Coordinates of C-alpha atoms and ligand atoms in Angstrom, one line a residue:
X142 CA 34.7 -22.7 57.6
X143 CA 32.5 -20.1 58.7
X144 CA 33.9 -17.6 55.7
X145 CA 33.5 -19.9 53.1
X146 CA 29.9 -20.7 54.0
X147 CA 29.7 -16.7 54.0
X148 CA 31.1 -16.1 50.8
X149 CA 29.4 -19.0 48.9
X150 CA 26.0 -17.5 50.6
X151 CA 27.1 -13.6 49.0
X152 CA 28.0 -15.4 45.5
X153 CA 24.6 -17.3 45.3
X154 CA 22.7 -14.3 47.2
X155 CA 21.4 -13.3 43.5
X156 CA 19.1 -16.1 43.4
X157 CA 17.1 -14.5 45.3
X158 CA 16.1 -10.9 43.7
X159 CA 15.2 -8.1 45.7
X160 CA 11.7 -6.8 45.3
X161 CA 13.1 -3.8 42.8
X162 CA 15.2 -6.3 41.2
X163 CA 12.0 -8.5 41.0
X164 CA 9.8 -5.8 39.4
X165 CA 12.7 -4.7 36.7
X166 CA 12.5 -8.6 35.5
X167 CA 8.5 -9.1 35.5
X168 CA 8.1 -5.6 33.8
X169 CA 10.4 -6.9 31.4
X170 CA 8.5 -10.3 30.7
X171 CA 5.1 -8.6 30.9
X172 CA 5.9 -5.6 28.8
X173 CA 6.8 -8.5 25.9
X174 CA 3.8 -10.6 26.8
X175 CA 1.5 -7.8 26.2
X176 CA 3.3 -6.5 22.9
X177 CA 2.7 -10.2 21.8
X178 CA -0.7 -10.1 22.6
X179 CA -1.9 -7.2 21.2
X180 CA -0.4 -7.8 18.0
X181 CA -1.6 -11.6 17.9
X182 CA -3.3 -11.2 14.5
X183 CA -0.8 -9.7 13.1
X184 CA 1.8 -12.5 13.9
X185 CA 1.8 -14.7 11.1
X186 CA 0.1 -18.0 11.6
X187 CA 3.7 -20.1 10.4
X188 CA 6.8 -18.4 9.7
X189 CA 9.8 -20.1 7.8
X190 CA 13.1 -18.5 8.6
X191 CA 16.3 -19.2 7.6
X192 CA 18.3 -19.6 10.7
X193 CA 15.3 -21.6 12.2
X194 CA 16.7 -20.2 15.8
X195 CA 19.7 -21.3 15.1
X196 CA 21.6 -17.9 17.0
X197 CA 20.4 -19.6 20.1
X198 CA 23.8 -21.6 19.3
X199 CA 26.0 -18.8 20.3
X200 CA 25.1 -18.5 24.2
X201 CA 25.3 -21.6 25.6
X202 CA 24.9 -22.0 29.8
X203 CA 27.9 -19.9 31.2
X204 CA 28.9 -18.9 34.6
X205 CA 27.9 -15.4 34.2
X206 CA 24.3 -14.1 33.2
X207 CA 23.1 -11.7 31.3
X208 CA 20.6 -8.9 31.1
X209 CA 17.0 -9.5 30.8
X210 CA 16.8 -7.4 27.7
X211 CA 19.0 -9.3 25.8
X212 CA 17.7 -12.3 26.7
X213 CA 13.8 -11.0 26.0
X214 CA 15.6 -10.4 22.4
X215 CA 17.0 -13.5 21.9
X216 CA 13.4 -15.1 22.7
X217 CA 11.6 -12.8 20.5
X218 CA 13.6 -13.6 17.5
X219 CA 14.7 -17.2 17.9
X220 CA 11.6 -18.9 19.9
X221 CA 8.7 -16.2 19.1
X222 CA 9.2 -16.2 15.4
X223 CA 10.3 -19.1 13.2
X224 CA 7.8 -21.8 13.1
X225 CA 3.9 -22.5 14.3
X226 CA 2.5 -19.5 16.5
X227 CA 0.0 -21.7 18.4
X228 CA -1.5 -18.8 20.1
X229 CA -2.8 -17.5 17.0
X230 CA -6.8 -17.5 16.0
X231 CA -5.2 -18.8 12.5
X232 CA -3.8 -21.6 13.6
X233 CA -6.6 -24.2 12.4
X234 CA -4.4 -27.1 11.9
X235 CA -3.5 -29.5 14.3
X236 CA -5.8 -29.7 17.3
X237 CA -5.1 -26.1 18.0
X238 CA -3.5 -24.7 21.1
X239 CA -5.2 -22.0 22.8
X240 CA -3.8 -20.2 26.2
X241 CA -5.9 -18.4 28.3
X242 CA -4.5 -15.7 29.9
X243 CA -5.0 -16.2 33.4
X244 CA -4.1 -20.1 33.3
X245 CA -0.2 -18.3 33.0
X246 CA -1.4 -16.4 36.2
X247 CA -2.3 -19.5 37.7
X248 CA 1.1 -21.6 36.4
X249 CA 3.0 -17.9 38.0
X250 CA 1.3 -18.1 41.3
X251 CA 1.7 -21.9 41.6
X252 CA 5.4 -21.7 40.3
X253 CA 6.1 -18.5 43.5
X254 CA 4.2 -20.4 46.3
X255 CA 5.9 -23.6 45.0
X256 CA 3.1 -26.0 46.8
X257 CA 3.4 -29.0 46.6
X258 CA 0.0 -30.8 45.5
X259 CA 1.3 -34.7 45.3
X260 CA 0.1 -35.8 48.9
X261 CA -3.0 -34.7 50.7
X262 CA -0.5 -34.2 54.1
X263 CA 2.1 -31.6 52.0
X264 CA -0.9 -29.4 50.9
X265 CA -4.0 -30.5 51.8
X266 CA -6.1 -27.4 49.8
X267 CA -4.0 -27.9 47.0
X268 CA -5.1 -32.0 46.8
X269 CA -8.1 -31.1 47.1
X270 CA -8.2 -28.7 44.3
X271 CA -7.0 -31.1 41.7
X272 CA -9.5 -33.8 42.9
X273 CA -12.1 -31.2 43.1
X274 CA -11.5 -30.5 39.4
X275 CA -11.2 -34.5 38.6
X276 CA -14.9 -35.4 40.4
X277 CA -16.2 -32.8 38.0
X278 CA -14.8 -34.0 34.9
X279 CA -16.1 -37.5 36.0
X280 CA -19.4 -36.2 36.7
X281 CA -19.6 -34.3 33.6
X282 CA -19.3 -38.4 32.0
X283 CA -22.2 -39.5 34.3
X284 CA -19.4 -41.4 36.1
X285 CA -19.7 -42.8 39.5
X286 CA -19.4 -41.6 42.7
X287 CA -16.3 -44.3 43.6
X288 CA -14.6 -42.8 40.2
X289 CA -11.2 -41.1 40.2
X290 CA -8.5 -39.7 38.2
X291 CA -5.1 -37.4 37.9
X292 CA -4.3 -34.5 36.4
X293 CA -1.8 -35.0 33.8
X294 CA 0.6 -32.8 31.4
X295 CA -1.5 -34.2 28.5
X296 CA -3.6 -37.0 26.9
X297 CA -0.2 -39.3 25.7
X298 CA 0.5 -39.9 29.4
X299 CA -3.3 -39.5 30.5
X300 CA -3.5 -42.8 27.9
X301 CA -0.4 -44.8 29.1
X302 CA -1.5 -44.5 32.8
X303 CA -5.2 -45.8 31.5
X304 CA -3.5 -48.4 29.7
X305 CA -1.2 -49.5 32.7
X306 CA -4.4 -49.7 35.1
X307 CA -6.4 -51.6 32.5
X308 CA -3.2 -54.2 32.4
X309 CA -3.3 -54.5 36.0
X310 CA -6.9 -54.5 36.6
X311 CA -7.2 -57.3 34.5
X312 CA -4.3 -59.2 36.0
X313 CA -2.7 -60.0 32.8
X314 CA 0.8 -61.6 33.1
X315 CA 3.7 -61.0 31.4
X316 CA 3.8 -64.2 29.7
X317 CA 0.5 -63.8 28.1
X318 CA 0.9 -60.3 26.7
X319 CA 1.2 -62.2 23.5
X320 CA -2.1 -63.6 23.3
X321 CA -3.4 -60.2 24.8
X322 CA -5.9 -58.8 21.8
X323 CA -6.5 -54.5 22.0
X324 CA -8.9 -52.9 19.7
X325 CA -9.4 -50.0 18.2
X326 CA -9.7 -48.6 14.6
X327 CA -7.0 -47.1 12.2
X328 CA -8.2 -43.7 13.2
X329 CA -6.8 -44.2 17.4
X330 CA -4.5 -41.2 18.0
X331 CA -0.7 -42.5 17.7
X332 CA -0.1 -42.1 21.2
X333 CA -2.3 -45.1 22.4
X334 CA 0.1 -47.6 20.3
X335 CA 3.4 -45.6 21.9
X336 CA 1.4 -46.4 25.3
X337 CA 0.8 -50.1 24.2
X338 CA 4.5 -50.2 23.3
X339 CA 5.8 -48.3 26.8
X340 CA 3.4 -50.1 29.0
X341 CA 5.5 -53.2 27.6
X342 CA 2.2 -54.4 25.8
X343 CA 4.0 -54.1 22.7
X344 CA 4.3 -57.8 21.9
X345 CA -0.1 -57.9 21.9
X346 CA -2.3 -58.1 19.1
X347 CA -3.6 -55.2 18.0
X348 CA -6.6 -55.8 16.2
X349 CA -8.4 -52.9 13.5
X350 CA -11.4 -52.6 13.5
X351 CA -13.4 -51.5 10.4
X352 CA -15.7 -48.5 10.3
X353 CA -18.2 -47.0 8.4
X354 CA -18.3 -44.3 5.8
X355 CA -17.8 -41.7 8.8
X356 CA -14.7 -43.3 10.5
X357 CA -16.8 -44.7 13.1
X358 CA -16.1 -48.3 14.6
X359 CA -18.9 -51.0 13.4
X360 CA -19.3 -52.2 16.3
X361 CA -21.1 -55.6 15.1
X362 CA -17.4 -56.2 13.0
X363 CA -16.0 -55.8 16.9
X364 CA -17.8 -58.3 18.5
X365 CA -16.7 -60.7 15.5
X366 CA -13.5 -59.9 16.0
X367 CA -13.9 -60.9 19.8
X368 CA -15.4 -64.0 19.1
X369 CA -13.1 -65.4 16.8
X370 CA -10.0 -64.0 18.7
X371 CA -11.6 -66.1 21.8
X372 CA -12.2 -69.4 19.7
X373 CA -8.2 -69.0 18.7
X374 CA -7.4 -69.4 22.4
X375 CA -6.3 -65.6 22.3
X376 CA -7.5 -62.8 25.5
X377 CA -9.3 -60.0 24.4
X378 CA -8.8 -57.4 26.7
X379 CA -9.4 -53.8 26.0
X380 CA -11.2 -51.9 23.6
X381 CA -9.8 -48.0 22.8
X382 CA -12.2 -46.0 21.2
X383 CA -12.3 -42.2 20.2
X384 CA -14.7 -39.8 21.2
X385 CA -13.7 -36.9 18.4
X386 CA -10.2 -38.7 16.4
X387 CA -7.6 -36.5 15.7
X388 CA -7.8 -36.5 12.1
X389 CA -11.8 -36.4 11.2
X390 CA -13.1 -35.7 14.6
X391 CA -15.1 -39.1 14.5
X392 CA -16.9 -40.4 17.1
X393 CA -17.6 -44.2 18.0
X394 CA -20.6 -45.8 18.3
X395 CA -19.8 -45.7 22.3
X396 CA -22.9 -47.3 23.8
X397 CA -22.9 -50.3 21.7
X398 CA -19.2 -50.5 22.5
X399 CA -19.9 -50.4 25.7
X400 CA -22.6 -53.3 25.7
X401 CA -19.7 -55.4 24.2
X402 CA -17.2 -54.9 26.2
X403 CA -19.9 -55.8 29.3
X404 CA -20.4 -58.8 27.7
X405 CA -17.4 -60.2 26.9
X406 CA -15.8 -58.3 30.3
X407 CA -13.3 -56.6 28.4
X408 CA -11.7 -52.9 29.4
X409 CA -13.8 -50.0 27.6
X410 CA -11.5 -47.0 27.1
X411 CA -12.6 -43.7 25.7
X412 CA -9.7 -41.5 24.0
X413 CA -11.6 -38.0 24.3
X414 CA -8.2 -35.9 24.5
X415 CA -9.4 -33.7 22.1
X416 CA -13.7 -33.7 22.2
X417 CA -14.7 -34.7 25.5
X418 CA -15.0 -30.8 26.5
X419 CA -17.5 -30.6 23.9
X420 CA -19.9 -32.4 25.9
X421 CA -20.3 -29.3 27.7
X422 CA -22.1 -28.0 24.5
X423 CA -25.8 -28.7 24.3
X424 CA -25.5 -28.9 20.4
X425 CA -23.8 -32.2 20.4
X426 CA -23.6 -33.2 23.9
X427 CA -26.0 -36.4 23.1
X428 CA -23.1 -37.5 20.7
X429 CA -21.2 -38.6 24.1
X430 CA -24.5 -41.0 25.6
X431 CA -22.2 -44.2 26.5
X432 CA -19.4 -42.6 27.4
X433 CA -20.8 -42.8 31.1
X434 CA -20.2 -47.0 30.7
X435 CA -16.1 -46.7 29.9
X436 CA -13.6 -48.1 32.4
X437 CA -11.5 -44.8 31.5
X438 CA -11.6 -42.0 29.7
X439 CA -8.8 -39.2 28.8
X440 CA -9.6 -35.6 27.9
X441 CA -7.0 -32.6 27.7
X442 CA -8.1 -29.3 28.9
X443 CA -5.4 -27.9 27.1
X444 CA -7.2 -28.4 24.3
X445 CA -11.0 -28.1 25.0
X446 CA -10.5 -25.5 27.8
X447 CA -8.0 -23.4 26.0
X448 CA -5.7 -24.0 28.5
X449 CA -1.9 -23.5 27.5
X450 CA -0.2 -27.2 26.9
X451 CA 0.7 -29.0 29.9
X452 CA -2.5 -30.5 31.2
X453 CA -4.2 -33.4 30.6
X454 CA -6.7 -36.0 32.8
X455 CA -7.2 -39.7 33.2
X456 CA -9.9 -40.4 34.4
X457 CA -10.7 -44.2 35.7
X458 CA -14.8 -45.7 36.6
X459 CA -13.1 -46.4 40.1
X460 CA -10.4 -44.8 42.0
X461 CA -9.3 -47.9 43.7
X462 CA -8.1 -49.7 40.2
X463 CA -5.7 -46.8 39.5
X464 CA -4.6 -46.4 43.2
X465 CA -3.9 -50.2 42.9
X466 CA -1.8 -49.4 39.4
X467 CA 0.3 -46.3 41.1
X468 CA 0.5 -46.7 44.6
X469 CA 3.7 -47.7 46.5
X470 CA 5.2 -47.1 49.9
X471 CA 8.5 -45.8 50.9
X472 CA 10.2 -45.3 54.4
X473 CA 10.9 -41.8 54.2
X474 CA 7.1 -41.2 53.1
X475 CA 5.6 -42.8 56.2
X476 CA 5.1 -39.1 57.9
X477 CA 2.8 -38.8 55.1
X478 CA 0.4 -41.8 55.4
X479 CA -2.1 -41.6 58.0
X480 CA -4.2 -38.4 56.5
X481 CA -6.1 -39.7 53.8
X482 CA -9.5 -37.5 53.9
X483 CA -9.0 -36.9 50.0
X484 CA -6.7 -39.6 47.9
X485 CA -3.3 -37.8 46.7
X486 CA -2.2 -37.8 43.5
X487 CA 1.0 -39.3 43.9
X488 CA -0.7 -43.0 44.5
X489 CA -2.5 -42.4 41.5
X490 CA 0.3 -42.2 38.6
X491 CA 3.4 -42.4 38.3
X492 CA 4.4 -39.1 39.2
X493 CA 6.0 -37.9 42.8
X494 CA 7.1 -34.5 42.7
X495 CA 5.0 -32.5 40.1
X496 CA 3.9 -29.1 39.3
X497 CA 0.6 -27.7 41.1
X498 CA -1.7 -28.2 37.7
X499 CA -5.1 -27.7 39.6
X500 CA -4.3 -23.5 40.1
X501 CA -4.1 -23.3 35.9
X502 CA -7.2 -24.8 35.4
X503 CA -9.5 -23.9 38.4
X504 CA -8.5 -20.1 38.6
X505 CA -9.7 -20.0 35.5
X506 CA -12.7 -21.3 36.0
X507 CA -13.5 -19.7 39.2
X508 CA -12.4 -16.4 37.4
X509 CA -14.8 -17.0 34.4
X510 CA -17.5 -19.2 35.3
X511 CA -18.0 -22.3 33.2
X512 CA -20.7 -20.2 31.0
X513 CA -18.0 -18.5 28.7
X514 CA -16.5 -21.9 27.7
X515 CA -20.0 -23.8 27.1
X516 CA -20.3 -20.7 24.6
X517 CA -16.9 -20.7 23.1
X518 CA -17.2 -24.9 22.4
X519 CA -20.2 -24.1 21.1
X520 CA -19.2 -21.4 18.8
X521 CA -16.5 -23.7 17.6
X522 CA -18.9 -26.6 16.4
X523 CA -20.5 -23.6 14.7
X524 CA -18.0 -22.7 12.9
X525 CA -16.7 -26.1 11.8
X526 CA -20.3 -26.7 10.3
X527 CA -20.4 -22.8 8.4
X528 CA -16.9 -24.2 7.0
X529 CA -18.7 -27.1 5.9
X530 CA -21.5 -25.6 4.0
X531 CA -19.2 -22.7 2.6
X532 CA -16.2 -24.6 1.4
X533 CA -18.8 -26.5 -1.0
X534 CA -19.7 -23.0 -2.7
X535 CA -16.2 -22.6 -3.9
X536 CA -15.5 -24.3 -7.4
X537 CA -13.9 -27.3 -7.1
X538 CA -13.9 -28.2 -3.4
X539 CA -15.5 -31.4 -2.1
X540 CA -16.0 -32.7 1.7
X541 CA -15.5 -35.5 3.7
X542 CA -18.5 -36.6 6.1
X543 CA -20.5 -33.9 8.5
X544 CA -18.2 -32.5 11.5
X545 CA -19.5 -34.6 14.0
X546 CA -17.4 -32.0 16.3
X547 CA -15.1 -29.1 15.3
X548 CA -12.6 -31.3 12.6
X549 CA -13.7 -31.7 9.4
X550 CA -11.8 -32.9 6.2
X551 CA -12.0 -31.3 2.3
X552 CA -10.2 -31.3 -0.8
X553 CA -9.8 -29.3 -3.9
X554 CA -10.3 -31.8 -6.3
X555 CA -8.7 -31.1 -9.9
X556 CA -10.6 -31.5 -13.4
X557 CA -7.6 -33.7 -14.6
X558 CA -3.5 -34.4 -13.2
X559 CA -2.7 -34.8 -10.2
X560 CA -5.5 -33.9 -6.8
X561 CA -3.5 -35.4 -4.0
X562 CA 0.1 -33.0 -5.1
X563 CA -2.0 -30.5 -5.5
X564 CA -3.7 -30.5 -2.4
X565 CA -0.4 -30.6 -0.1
X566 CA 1.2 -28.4 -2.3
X567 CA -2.0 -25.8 -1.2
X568 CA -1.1 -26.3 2.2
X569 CA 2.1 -25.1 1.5
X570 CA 0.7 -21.5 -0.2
X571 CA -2.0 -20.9 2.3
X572 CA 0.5 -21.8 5.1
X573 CA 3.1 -19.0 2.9
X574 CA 0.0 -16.2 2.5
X575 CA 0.3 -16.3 6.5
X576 CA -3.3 -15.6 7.9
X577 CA -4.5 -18.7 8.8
X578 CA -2.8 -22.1 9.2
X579 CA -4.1 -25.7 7.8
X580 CA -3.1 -29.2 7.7
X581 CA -3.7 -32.1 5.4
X582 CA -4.2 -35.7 6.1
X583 CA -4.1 -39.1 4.4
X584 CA -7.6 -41.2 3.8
X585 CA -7.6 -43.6 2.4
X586 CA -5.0 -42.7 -0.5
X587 CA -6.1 -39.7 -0.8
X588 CA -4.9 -36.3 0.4
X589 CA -7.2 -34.3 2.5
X590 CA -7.1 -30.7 4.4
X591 CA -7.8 -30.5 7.5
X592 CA -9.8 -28.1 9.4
X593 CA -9.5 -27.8 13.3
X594 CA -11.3 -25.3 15.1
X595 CA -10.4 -25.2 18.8
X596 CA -8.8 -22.0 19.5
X597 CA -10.8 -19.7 21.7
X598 CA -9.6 -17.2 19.5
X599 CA -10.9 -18.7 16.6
X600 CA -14.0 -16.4 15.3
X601 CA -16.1 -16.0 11.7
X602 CA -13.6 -13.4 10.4
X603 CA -11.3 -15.7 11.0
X604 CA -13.1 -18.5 9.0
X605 CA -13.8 -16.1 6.5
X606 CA -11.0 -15.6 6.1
X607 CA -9.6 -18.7 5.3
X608 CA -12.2 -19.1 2.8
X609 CA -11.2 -16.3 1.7
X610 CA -7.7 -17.4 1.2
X611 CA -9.0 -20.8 -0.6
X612 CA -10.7 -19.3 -3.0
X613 CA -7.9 -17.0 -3.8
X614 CA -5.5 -19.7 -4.4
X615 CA -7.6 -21.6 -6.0
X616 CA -8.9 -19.7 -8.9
Ligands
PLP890 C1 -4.1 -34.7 21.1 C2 -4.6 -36.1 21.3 C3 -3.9 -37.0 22.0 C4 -2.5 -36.8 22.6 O1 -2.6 -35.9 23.7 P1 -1.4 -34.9 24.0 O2 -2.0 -34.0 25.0 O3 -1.0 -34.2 22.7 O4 -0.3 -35.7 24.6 C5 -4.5 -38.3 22.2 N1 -5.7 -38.6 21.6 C6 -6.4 -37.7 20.9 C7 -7.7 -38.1 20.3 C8 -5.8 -36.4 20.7 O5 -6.5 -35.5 19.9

């Protein structure tokens, strides 16, 4: 017995590197981090390949590895090339992706001490890290001092677990779900109707709302809509509004949202996954006055801290009614119980054993100070609005409304045939030229482009240059 403990132990001994063997494999992966940072702006915002990492194929999981090298090879040319490059200033498209650098220190030192920030009594410093980072996203909302919230891996699941504790906070029963009434408007990011659908509130009413000419919820069509959904015999119940929607970067009229949800008690939830950062910026914080009223509100940092993906927040107006939604006890947990000086995160989603987010996000921040990202949303709204007055000066280009945020919407718009081919078949050219990145949208019937600034590597040249590239392809 004792040998063949001995010689599975020497067979698996690799697992564990020695501190030379260590250094060869981080030289490796930061010699190729660094070559891809410094030639960022080179990389071209999308590339189409043919084989579309397709020689990935050929080495499936065998029994024996294989040099570092070769593997840094196969990244580089089947993950590092074909497709969206994220990373990249260009990329002005979807929400953008940014990636600070020393979040990856962060995720690195996290990932080697392996600490395990789920229950106050496993890691008490690291508990109270992530709830040190959730009490000041909550105060940054005005919210109150009996507030609470988890750190997520983004805003879809930050949504579904607000969604959940709304169900359960207001006690509805599975065999009303069908009179159950949620609104929002057209504009509510996809992932709030996958979260109606997974929190089993698929079978609800899900009521649009109209808005005005800026994408904005009326709010007096809202309480209409309440009323007469009450006078049916139906249960309005929640109301998800956007602060910054994906596509036009709206915000809703969240005070007088607010005021009716008060009134007619019903669950006021603000989607801020991609502007609620922006409330650090004094040139549009005032757009978020209401926001301190909501019953939850999500917000990613890995997109308005230029975080690299994997985190988002939920944040609910009192800890207790997500506690209530997540928390469960187990007999081989009870060693775990009795410390409770700071809630754990495990009672407060679904989650158990989960990565250390809080070290991605607060090193950062303790690294930098909060001054540098203030500047950088700042920059970005800037930007978005320079876009704005610029585009117009090029023949042929029309806007949508005034960025409220950083997203803004515009279209070439042709003397005669046909604006809307034309328009997605630009997207297509710029996204061939290769310096910058855009997306269109549909309004209405009509195709729009899309311009998303949130990379902290976005800057003026790089605006400039996308005009730049507009104007080529357009004349
Ligand atoms: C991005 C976004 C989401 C989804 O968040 P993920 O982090 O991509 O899961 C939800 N709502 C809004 C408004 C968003 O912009």
């Amino acid at each position: 017995m004792l040998n063949k403990i001995k010689e599975f132990e020497n067979l698996s001994n690799i697992l564990e590197p020695d501190s030379s063997e260590r250094e060869k494999i981080r030289n490796a992966i930061v010699s190729y981090s660094e070559s891809f940072l410094e030639n960022i702006e080179k990389i071209k915002t999308y590339q189409t390949t043919a084989d579309k990492g397709s020689q990935l194929l050929e080495f499936p999981v065998k029994e024996t590895g294989m040099p570092i090298d070769q593997i840094i090879e196969l990244i580089s040319h089947n993950v590092d090339r074909p497709g969206l490059n994220p990373a990249s200033g260009g990329h002005i498209a979807y929400v953008p992706g940014g990636g600070i650098y020393p979040s990856s220190l962060g995720d690195y030192l996290s990932d080697i001490t392996n600490r395990y920030a789920g229950v106050f009594y496993a890691n008490p410093g690291a508990v109270r890290i992530e709830n040190i980072l959730i009490r000041w996203m909550c105060q940054m909302f005005g919210f109150p001092k009996e507030s609470g919230g988890n750190l997520t891996s983004g805003g879809s699941i930050a949504n579904l677990i607000a969604i959940v504790t709304a169900r359960d906070y207001k006690k509805l029963k599975g065999k009303y779900f069908d009179k159950a009434v949620i609104y929002s408007t057209s504009q509510a990011h996809h992932c709030t109707r996958k979260a109606i659908k997974t929190s089993g509130l698929y079978e609800s009413v899900q009521r649009h709302i109209p808005m005005d000419n800026q994408f904005r919820m009326i709010p007096e069509l809202l309480a209409e809509a309440i009323q007469s959904d009450k006078e049916k015999g139906l249960i309005p119940f929640m109301v998800i509004t956007s602060a910054g929607t994906t596509d036009t970067g709206a915000i809703d009229p969240l005070t007088e949202i607010a005021d009716i949800c008060k009134e007619n008690n019903l669950w006021f939830h603000v989607d801020a996954a991609y502007g609620g950062f922006f409330v650090l910026s004094e040139e549009v914080k005032d757009q978020f006055k209401g926001i301190e009223f909501a019953d939850s509100v999500v917000i990613d940092p890995h997109k308005g801290l230029f975080l690299p993906y994997g985190s988002g927040a939920v944040l609910v107006r009192n800890a207790k009614w997500l506690y209530d939604s997540n928390h469960m006890q187990a007999n081989y947990m009870q060693d775990t119980f009795d410390d409770v000086e700071e809630l754990s995160p495990a009672d407060l989603s679904p989650e158990l054993t989960k990565p250390f987010r809080g070290m991605r996000l607060w090193l950062p921040l303790q690294l930098f100070g909060l001054a540098p990202f203030r500047a950088a949303l700042s920059e970005k709204i800037w930007l978005c609005r320079y876009f704005y007055e610029e585009i117009q000066k090029i023949d042929g280009f029309e806007v949508g409304p005034y960025p409220a945020l950083s997203i803004m919407t515009y279209r070439y718009v042709l003397k005669e045939g046909d604006s809307n081919s034309y328009n997605l078949e630009l997207v297509n050219r710029v996204k061939e030229e290769g310096s910058v990145f855009i997306s269109s949208t549909t309004i209405d019937g009509l195709v729009f482009l899309r311009l998303a600034v949130l990379s902290f590597r976005t800057h003026l040249k790089t605006i400039n240059k996308c005009l730049e590239v507009l104007k080529n392809l357009t004349s």
